[in-house]
Short mmCIF file of C-alpha atoms and ligand atoms in Angstrom, two decimals:
data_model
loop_
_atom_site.label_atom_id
_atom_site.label_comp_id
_atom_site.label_asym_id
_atom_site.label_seq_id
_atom_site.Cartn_x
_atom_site.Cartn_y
_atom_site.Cartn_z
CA UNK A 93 80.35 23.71 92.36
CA UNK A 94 78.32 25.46 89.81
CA UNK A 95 75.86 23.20 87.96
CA UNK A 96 76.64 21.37 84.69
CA UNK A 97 74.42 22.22 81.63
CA UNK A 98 72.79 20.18 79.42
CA UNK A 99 71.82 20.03 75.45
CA UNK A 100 70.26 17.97 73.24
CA UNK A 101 70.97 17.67 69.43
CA UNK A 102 67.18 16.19 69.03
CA UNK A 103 67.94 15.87 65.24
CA UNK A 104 64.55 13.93 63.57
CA UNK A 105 64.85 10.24 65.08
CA UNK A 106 67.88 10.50 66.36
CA UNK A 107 71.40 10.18 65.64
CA UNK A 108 71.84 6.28 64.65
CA UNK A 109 71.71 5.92 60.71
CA UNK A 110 69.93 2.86 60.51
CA UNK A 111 67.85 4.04 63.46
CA UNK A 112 64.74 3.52 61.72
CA UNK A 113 65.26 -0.08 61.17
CA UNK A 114 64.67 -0.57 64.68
CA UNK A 115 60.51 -1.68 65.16
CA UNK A 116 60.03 0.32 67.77
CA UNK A 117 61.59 4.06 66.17
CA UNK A 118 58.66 5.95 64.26
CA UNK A 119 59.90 5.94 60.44
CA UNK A 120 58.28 9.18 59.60
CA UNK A 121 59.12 10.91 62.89
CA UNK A 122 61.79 13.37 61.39
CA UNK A 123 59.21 14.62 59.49
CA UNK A 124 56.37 14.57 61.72
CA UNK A 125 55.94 17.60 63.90
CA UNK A 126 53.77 15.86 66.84
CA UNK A 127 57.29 13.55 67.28
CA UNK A 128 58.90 17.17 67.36
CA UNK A 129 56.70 18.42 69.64
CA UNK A 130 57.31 15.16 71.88
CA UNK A 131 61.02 15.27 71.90
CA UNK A 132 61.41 19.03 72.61
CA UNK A 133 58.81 18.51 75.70
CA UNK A 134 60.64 15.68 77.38
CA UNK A 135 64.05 17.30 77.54
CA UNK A 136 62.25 20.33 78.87
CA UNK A 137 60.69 18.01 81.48
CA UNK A 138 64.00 16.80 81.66
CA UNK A 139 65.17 20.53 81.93
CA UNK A 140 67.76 20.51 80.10
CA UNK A 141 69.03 24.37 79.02
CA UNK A 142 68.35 24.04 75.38
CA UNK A 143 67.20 21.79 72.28
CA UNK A 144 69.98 21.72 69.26
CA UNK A 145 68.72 21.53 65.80
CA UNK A 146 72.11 20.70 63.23
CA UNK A 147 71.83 21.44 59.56
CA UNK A 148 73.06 21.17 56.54
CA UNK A 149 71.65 22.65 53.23
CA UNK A 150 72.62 19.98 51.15
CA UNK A 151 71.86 15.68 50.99
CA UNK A 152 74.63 13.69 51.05
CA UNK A 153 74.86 12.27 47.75
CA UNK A 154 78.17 9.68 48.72
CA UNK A 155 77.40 6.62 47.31
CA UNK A 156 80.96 4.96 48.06
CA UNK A 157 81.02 1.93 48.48
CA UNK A 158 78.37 1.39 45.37
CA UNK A 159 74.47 0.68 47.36
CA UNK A 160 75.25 3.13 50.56
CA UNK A 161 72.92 5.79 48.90
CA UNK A 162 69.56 5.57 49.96
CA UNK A 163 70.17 3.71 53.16
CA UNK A 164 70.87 6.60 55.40
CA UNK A 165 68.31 8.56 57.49
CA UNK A 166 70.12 11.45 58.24
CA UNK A 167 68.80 14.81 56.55
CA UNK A 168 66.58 12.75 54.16
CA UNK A 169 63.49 14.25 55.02
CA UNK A 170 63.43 16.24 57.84
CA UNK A 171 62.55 20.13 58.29
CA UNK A 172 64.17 23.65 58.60
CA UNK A 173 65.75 24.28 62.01
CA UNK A 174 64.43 28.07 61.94
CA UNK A 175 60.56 26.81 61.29
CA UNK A 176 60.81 24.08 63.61
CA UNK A 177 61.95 25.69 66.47
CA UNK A 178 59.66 28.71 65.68
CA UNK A 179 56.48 25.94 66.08
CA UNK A 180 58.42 24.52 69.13
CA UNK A 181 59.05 27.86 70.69
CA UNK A 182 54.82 27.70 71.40
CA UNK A 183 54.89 24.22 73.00
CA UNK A 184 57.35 24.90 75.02
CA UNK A 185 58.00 27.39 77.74
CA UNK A 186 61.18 27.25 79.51
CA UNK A 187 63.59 25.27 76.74
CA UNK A 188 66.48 27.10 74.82
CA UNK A 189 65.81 26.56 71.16
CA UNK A 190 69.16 26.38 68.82
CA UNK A 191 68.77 26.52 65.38
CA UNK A 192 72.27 26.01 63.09
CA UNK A 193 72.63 28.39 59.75
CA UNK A 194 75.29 29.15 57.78
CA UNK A 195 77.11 32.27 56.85
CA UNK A 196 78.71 31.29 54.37
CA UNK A 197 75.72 30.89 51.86
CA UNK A 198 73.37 33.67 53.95
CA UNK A 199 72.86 37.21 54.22
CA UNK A 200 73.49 38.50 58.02
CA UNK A 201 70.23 40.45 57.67
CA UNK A 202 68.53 37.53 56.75
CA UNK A 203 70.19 35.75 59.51
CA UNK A 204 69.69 38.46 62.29
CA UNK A 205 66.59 39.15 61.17
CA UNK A 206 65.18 35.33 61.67
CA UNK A 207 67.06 35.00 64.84
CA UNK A 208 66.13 37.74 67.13
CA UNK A 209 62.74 36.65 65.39
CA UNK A 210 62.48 33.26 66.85
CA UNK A 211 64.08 35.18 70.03
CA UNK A 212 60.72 37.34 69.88
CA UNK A 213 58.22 34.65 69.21
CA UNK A 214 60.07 32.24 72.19
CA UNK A 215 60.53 35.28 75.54
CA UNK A 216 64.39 35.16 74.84
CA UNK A 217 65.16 31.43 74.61
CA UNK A 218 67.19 31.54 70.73
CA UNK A 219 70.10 30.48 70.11
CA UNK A 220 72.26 30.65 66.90
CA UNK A 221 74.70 27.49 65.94
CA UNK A 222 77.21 29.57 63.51
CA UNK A 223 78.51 27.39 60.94
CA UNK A 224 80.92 27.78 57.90
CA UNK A 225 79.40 24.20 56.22
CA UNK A 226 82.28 21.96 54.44
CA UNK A 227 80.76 20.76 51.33
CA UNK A 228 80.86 21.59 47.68
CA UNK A 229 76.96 19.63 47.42
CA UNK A 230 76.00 22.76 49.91
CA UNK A 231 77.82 25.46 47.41
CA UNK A 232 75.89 24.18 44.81
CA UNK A 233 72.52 24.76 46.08
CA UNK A 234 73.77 28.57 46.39
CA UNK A 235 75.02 29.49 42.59
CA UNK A 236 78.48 27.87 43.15
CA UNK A 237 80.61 24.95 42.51
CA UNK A 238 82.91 24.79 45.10
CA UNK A 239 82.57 25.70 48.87
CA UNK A 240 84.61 28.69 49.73
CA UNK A 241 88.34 27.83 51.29
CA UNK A 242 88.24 28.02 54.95
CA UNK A 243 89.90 30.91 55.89
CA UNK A 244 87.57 33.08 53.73
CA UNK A 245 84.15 31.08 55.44
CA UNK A 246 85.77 32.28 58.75
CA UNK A 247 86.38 35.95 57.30
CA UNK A 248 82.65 35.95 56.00
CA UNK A 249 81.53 34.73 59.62
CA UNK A 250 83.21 37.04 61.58
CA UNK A 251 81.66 39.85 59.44
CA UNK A 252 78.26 37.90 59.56
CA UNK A 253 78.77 37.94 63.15
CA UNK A 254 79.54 41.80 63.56
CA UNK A 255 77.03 42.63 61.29
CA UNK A 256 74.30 40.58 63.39
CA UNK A 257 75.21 41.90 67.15
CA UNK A 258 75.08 45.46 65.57
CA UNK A 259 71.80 44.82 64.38
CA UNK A 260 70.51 43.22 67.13
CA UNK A 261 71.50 46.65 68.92
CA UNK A 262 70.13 49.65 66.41
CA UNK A 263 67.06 49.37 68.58
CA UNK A 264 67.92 50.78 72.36
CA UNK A 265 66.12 48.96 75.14
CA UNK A 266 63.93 51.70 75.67
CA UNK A 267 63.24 52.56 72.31
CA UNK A 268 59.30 51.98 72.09
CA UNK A 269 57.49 54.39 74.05
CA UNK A 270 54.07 53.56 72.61
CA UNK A 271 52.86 56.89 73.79
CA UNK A 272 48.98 56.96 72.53
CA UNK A 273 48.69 60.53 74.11
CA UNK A 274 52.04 62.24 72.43
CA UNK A 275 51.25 60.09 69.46
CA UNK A 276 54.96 58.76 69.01
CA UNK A 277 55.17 55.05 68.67
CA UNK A 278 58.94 55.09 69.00
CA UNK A 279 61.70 57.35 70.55
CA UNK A 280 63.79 58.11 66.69
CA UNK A 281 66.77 59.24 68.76
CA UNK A 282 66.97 55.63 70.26
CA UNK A 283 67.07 53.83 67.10
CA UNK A 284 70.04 53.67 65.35
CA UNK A 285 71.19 52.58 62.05
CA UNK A 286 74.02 50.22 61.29
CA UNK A 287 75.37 51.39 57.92
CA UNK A 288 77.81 48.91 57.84
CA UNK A 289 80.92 48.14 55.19
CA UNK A 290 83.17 46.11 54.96
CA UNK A 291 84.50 43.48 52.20
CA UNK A 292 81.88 40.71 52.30
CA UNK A 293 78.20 42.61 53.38
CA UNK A 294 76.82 46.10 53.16
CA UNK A 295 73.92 46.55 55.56
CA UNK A 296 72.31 49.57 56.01
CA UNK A 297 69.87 48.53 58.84
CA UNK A 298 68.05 48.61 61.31
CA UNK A 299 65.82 45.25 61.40
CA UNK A 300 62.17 45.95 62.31
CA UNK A 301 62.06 44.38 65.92
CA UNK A 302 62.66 45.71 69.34
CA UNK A 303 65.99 44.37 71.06
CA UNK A 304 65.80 40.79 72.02
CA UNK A 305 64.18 39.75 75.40
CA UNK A 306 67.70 38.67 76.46
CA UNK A 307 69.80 41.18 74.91
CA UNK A 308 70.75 39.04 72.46
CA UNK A 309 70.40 35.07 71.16
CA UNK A 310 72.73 32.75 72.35
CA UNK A 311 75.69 31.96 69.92
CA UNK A 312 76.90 28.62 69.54
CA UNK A 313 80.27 27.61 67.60
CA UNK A 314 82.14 23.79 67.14
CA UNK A 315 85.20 25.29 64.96
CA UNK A 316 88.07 22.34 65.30
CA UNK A 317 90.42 24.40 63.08
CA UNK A 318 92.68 27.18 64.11
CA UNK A 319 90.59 29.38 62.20
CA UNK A 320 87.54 28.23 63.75
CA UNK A 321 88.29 27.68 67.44
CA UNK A 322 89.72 31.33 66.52
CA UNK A 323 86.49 32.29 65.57
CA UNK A 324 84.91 30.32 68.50
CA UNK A 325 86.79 32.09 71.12
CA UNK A 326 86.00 35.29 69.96
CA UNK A 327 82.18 35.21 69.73
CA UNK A 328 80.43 31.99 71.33
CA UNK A 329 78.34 31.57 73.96
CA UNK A 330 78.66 27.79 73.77
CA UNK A 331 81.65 26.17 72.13
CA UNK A 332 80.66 22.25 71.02
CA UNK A 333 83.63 19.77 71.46
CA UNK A 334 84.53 16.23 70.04
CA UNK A 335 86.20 14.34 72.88
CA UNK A 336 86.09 10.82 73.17
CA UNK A 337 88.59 10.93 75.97
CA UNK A 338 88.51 12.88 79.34
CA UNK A 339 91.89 13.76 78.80
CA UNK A 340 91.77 14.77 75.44
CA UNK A 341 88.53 16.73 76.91
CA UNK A 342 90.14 18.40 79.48
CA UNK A 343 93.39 19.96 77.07
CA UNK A 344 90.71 21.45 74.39
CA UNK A 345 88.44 22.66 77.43
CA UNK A 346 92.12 24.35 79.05
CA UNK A 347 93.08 25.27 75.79
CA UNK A 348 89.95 26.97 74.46
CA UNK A 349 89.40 28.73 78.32
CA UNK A 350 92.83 30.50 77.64
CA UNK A 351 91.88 31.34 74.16
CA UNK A 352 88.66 32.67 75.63
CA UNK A 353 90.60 34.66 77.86
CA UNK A 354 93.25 35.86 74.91
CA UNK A 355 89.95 37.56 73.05
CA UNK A 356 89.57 39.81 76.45
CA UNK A 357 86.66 37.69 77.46
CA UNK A 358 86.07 35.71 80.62
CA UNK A 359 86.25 32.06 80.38
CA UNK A 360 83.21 31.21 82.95
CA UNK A 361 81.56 33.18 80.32
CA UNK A 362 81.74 30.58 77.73
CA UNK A 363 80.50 27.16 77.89
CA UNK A 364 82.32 24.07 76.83
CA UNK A 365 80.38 21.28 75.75
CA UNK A 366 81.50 17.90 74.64
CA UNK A 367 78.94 15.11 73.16
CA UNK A 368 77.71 12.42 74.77
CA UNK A 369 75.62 9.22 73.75
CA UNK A 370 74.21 7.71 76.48
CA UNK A 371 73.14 4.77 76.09
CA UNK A 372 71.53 3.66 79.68
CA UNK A 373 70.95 -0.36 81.26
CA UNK A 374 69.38 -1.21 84.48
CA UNK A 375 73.27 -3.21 84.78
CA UNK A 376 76.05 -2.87 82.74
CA UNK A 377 75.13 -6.16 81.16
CA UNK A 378 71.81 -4.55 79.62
CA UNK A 379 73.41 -1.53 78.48
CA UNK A 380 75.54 -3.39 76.64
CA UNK A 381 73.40 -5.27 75.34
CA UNK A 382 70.82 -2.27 73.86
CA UNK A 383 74.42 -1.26 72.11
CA UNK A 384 74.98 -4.10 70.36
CA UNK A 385 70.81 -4.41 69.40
CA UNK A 386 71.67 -1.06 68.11
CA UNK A 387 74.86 -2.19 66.12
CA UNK A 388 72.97 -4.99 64.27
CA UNK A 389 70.74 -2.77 62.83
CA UNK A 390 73.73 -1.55 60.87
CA UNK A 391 74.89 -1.77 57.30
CA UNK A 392 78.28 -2.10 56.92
CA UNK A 393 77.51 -0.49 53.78
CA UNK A 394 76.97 2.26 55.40
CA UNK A 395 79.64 2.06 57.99
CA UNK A 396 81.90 2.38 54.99
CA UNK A 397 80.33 5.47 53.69
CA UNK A 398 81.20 6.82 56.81
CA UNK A 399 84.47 5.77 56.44
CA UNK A 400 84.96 7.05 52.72
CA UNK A 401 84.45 10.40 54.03
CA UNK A 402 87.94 10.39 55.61
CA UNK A 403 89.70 7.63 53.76
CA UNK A 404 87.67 7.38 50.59
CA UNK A 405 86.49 4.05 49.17
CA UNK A 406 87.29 1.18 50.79
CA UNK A 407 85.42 -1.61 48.59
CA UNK A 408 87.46 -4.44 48.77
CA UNK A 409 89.17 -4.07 52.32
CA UNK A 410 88.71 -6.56 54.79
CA UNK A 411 86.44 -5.37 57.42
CA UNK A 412 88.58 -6.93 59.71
CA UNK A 413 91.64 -6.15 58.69
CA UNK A 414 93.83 -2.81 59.88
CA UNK A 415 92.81 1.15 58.98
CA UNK A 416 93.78 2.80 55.88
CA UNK A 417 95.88 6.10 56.04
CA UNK A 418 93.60 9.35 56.07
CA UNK A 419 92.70 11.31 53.57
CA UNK A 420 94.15 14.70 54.36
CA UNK A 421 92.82 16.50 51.05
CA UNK A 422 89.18 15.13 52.28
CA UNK A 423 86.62 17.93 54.66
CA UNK A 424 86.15 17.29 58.80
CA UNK A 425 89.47 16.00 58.83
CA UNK A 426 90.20 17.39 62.59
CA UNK A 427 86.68 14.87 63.82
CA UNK A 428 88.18 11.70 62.12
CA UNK A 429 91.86 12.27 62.89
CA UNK A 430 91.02 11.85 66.69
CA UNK A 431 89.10 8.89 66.39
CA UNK A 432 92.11 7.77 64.25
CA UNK A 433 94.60 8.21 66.58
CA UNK A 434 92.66 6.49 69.31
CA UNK A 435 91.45 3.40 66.97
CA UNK A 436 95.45 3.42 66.46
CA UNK A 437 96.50 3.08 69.74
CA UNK A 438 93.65 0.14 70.05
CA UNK A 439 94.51 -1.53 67.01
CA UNK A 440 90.74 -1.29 66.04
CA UNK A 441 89.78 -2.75 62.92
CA UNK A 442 88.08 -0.93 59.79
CA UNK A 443 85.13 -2.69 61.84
CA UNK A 444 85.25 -1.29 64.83
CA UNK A 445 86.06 1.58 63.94
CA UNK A 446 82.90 2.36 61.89
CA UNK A 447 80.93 0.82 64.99
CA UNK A 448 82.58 3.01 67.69
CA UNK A 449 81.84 6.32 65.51
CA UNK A 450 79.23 5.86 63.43
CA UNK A 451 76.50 6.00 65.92
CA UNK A 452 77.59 8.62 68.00
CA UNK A 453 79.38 10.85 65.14
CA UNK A 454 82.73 10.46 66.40
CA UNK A 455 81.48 11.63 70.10
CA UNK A 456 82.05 9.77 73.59
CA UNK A 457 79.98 6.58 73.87
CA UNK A 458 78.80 6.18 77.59
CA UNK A 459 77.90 2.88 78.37
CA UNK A 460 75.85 1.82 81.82
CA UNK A 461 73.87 2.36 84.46
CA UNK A 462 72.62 5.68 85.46
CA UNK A 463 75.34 5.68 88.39
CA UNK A 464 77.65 4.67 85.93
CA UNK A 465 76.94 7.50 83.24
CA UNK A 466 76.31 9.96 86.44
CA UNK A 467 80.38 9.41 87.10
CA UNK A 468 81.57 10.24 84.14
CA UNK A 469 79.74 13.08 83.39
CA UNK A 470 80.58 14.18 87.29
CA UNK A 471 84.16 13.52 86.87
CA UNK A 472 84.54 15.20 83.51
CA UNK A 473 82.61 18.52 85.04
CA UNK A 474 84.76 18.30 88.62
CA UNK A 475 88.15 17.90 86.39
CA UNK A 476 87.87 20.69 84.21
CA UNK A 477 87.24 18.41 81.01
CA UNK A 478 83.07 20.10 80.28
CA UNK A 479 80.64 22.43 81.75
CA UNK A 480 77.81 20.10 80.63
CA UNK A 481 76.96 17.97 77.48
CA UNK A 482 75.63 18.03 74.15
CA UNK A 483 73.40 15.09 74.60
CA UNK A 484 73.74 13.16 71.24
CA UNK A 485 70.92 10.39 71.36
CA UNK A 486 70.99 7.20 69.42
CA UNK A 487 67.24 6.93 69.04
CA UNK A 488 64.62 9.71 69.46
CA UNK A 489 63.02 9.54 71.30
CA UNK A 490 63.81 6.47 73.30
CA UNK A 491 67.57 7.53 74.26
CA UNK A 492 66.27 10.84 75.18
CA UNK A 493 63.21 9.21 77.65
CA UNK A 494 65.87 6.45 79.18
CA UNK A 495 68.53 9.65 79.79
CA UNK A 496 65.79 12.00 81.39
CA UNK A 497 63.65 8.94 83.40
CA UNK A 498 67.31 7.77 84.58
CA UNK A 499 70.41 10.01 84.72
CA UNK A 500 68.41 13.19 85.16
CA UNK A 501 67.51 11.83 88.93
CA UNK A 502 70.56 10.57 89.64
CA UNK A 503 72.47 14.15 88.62
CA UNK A 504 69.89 16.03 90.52
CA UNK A 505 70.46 13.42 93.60
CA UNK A 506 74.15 14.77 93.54
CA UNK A 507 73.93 18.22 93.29
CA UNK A 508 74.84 18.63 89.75
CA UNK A 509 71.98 19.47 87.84
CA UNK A 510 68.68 21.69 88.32
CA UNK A 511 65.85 20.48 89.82
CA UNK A 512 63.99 23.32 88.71
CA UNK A 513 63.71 26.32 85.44
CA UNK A 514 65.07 29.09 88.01
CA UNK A 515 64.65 31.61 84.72
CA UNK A 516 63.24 32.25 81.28
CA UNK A 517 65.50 32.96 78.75
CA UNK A 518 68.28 30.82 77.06
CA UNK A 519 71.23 33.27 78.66
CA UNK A 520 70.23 32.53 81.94
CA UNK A 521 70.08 29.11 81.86
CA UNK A 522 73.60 29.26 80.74
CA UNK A 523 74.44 31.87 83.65
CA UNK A 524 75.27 34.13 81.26
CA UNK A 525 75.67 37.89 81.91
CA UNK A 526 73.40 40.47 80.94
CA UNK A 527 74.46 41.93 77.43
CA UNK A 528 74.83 45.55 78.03
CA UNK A 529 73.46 47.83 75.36
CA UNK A 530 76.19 49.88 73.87
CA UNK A 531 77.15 53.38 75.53
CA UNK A 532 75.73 55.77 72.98
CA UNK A 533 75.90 59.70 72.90
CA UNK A 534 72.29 60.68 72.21
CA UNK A 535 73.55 63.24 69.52
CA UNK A 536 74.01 60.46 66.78
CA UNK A 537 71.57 60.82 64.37
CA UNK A 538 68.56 58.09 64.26
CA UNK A 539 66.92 56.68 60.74
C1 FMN B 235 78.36 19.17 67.93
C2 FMN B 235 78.66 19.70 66.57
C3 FMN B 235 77.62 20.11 65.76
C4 FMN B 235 77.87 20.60 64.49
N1 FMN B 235 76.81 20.96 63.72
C5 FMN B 235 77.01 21.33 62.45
C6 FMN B 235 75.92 21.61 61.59
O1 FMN B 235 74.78 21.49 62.00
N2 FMN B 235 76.17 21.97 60.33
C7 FMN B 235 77.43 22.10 59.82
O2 FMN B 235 77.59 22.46 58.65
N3 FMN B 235 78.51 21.86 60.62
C8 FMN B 235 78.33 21.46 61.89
N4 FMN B 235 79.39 21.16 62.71
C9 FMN B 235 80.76 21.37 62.17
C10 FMN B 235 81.44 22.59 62.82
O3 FMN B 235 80.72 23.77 62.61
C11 FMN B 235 82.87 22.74 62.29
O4 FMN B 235 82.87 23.10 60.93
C12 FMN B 235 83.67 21.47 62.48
O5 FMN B 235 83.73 21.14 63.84
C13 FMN B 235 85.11 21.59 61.92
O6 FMN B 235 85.74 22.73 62.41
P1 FMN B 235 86.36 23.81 61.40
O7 FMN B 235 85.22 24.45 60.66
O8 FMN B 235 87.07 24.79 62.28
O9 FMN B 235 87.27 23.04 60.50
C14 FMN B 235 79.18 20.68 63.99
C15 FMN B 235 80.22 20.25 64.80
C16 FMN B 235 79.98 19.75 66.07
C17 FMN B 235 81.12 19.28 66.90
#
């Protein structure tokens, strides 16, 4: 059996939103580079494929119910994915390094450009998490008052998209001679302009770098809507998942192989990773335990601002009392509605159901010891439910250190996970193939 992979969203201190009430989390971490530096080193000890940097370019203002704004970590304070992993990229040497940006409010030559940058600057270790963002707080940073509907952010990013791999190929792999004695620094009939138009960008190219060291970055995607898996299928590298059942994992990992395979592409070549949140006890007893530690550090403030997202305010309801109907003219709809359906079928409380998600986002919640986690990850990979996980860690970088010191071992002990970098760049980790250069008749005409 091939090997799982492994990712880690290391966003600032982690994912829990009262994290930082915990004594032993550093409050300034997110914004402290040496706790940067720290995290991205011990998943590369831990040798995992890649680091995962989410983004939005926006706060979230929600202060439903009244007092939830100001309480939450996440995004207040932390820095640019593209800069961090660009500082990262020369602490590090084996690591993948994915950075998210969004086409919808970015030019692709902006985007290309920075990417096959931080591609440069790392030997071929970039990746590229592709987003459409959600929020009308994010348009308005950008000249706008609304967010774009849907199915135009999906147009947009498929153009993005086909702007950026053309660009990433005006340069041909041989392109710099460097010839001191013939005094030509570059071959002009092996660099190639783009001159691309279409309805949302006009790019004339080419960008000012040679090819990327591994033919190009890595592309990650987490569309949930038929427009987005669509767009997932088509382009990704990795394709993020929100399972919180191996079931429900295994139909979206079936479903989005034969999609895969629809767009002409071959499904081993695309990785499907779920979330997990480990959360890791020398016995079951202890894990549990550090999860409810966790919980208490939680507002249910801001377990309700959660909520509000998908079922807007619910001052006044009884914590303990049943769910609300959703919201269906509210954004991320597709995340909440599974959790909904499963809190359903448990007869979870408004309670539990902010404590299940909140922490984890809406992903699977592992609980145990590192046999315990080791199974579930094993069985998931062995029934066709993952290639690997999207580590989501509670607290950074203590859930990261228990996961590497722990389950690492015990995956490695089984066969499952690499004991060892065997390669370089990003695309290898991943076993990726080579990206072959397009087939070019040397007759076109260069800049
Ligand atoms: C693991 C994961 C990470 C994501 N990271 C981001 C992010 O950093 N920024 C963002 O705007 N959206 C992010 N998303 C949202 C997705 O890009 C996507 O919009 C969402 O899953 C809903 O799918 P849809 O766009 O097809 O409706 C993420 C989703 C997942 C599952």
């Amino acid at each position: 059996m091939s090997k799982m992979h492994l990712g880690l969203s290391m966003r600032g201190i982690g994912y829990h939103p009262s994290g930082w009430r915990d004594p032993e989390v550093q409050l300034d971490g997110a914004i402290d580079i040496a706790h940067s530096i720290s995290v991205a080193q011990i998943a590369e000890q831990g040798l995992f494929d890649f680091v995962f940097l989410a983004d939005q370019s926006a706060l979230n203002f929600n202060d439903e119910p009244k007092g939830a704004f100001g309480r939450n970590q996440e995004g207040a304070g932390e820095f640019e994915p593209i800069t961090l992993l660009a500082a990262l990229s020369q602490v590090t040497t084996h690591i993948g390094l994915i950075a998210t940006a969004s086409t919808t409010f970015h030019q692709p030559y902006q985007l290309a450009r920075k990417f096959l940058s931080l591609d440069h600057l790392s030997g071929g270790r970039a990746g590229w998490n592709v987003v459409t963002s959600s929020r009308n707080a994010e348009a308005q940073n950008f000249g706008a008052d609304a967010i774009l509907p849907k199915n135009e952010r999906y147009e947009r990013a498929k153009e993005a998209i086909e702007v950026a791999f053309g660009l990433w190929e005006c340069w041909e792999p041989d392109a710099y001679i460097r010839d001191r004695q013939n005094g030509f620094f570059f071959d002009p009939a092996k660099l190639h302009r783009l001159d691309h138009k279409g309805l949302n960008f006009r790019v004339r190219g080419p960008l000012t770098m040679p090819r990327s060291p591994q033919g190009r970055p890595v592309i990650a995607q987490a569309g949930a809507s038929a427009d987005g898996l669509d767009f997932a299928a088509s382009v990704a590298d990795i394709i993020y998942a929100v399972q919180t059942r191996m079931e429900g994992a295994k139909s979206f990992y079936t479903d989005t192989k034969a999609r895969v395979l629809a767009k002409g592409r071959n499904p081993a070549d695309v990785k499907v990773l779920p979330g997990l949140l480990p959360v890791v006890g020398s016995t079951m007893e202890e894990a549990q335990r550090k999860y409810r530690a966790m919980l208490t550090h939680l507002d249910p403030v801001l377990g309700l601002e959660r909520l509000s997202r998908f079922f807007g305010d619910l001052t006044g309801c009884d914590l303990d009392g049943p769910l609300p109907d959703l919201r269906t003219d509210l954004p991320l709809v597709s995340r909440a509605s599974l959790n909904l359906r499963i809190a359903r079928e448990q007869n979870w409380t408004i309670r539990q159901l902010y404590e299940e998600t909140i922490i984890s986002h809406g992903h699977h919640v592992a609980i145990g010891t590192p046999e315990i986690i080791a199974d579930e990850m094993q069985t998931w990979v062995q029934q066709g439910a993952a290639d690997g996980f999207n580590i989501v860690p509670a607290l950074l970088p203590q859930s990261l250190t228990d996961f590497v010191t722990h389950v690492v071992p015990e995956l490695q002990r089984r066969n499952l996970f690499r004991t060892e970098y065997s390669a370089k760049t990003l695309r290898e980790h991943l076993g990726l193939p080579a990206i072959k250069p397009p087939n070019r008749s040397h007759h076109e005409s260069g800049e």
